[in-house]
PDB file of C-alpha atoms in Angstrom:
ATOM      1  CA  UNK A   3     -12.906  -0.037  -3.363  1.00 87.00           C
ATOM      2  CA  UNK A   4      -9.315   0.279  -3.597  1.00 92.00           C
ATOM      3  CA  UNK A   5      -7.034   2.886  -4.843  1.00 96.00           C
ATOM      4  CA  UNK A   6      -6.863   4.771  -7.923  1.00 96.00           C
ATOM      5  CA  UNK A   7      -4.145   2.807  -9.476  1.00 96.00           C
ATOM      6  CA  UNK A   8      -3.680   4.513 -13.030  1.00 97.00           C
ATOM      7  CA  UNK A   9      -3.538   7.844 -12.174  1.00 97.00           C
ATOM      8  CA  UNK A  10      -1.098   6.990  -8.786  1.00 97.00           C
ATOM      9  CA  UNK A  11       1.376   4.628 -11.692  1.00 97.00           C
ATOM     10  CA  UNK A  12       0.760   8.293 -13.685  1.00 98.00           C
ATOM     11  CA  UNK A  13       1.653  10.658 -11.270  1.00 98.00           C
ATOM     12  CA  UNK A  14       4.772   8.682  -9.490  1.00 97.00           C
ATOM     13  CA  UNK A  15       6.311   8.234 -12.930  1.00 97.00           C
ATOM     14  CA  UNK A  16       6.043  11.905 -13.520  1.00 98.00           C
ATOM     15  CA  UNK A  17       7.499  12.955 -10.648  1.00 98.00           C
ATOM     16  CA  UNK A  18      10.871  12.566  -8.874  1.00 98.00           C
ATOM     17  CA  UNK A  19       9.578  13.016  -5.498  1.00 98.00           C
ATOM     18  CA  UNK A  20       8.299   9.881  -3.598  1.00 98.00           C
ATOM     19  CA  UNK A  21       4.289   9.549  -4.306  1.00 98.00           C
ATOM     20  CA  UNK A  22       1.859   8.545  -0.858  1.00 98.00           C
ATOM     21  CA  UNK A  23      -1.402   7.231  -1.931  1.00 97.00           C
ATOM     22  CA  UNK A  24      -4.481   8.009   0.186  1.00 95.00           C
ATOM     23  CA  UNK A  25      -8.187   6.904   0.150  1.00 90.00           C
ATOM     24  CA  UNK A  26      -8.998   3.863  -0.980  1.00 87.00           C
ATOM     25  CA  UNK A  27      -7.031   0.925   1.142  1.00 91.00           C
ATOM     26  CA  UNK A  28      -9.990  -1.639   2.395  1.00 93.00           C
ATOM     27  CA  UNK A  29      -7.774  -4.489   2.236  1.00 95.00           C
ATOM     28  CA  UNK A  30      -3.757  -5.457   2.078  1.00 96.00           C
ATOM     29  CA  UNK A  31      -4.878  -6.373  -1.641  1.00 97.00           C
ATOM     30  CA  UNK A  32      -5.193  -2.603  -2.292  1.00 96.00           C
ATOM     31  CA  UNK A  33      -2.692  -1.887  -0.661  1.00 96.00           C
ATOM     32  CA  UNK A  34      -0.393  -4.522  -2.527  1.00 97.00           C
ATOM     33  CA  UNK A  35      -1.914  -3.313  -5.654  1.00 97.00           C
ATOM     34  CA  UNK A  36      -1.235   0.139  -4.634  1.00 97.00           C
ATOM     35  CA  UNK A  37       2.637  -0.328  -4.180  1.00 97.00           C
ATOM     36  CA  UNK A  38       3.343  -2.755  -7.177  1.00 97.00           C
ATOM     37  CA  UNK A  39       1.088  -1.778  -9.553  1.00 96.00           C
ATOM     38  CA  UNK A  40       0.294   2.007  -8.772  1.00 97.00           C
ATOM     39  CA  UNK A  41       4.050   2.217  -8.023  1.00 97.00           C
ATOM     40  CA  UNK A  42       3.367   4.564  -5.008  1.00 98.00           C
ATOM     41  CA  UNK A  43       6.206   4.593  -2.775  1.00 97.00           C
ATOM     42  CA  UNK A  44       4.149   4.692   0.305  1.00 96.00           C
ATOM     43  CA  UNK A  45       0.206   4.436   1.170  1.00 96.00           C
ATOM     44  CA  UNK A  46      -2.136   5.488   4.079  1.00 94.00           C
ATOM     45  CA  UNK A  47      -4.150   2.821   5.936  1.00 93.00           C
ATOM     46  CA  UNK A  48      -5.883   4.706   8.661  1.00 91.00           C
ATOM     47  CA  UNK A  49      -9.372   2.985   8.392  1.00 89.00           C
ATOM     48  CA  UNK A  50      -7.976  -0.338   7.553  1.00 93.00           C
ATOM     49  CA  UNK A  51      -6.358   0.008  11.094  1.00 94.00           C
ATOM     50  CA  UNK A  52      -8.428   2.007  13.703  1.00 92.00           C
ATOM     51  CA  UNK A  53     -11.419   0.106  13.189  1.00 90.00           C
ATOM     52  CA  UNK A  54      -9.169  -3.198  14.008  1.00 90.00           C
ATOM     53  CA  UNK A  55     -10.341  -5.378  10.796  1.00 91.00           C
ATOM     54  CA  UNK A  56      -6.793  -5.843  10.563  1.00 96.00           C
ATOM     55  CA  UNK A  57      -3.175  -5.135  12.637  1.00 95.00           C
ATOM     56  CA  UNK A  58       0.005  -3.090  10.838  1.00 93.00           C
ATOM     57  CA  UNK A  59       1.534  -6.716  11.849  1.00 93.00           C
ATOM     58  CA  UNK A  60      -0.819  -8.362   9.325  1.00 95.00           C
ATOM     59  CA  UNK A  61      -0.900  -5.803   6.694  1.00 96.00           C
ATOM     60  CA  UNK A  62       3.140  -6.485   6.945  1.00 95.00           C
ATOM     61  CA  UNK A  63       3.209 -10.312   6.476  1.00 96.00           C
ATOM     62  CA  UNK A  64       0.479 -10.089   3.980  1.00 97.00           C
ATOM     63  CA  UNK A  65       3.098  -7.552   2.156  1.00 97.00           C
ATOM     64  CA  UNK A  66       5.884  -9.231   3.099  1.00 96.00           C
ATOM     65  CA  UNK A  67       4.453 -12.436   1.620  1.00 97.00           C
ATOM     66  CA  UNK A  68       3.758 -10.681  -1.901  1.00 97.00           C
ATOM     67  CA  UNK A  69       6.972  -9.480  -2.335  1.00 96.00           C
ATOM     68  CA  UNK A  70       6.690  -5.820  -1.800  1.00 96.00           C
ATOM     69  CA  UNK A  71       9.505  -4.361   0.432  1.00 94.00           C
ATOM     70  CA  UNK A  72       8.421  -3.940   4.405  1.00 94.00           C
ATOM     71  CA  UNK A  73      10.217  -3.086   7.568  1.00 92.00           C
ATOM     72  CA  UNK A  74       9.460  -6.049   9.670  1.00 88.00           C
ATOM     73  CA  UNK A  75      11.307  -4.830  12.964  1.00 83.00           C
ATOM     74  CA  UNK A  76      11.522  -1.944  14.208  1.00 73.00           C
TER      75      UNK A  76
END
């Protein structure tokens, strides 16, 4: 269903530590959302991965694409 994107935005602009969202990422929507909008500075995407509906490669273009800072090579 996504991730909680007020209270993330509330939380990461509160704090001066870096903010990792967790539970919620179903698609690299969320996860967009999550990182521009929630201004999280990182998020987890277990599920999103191990059951293979999509590939970190994906999830990166998709990001990538969007505008939201990636590392592409590593």
């Amino acid at each position: 269903a996504g991730y909680e994107l007020t209270l993330t935005r509330m939380i990461s602009e509160a704090v001066p530590i870096p903010v990792i969202a967790s539970g919620g990422a179903g698609t690299p929507e969320h996860l967009r959302e999550v990182l521009a909008e929630g201004r999280a500075d990182a998020a987890l995407i277990a599920s999103m991965v191990h059951y293979g509906t999509y590939t970190i490669a994906g999830i990166k273009d998709y990001l990538d694409q969007h505008q939201i800072p990636v590392r592409l090579v590593w």
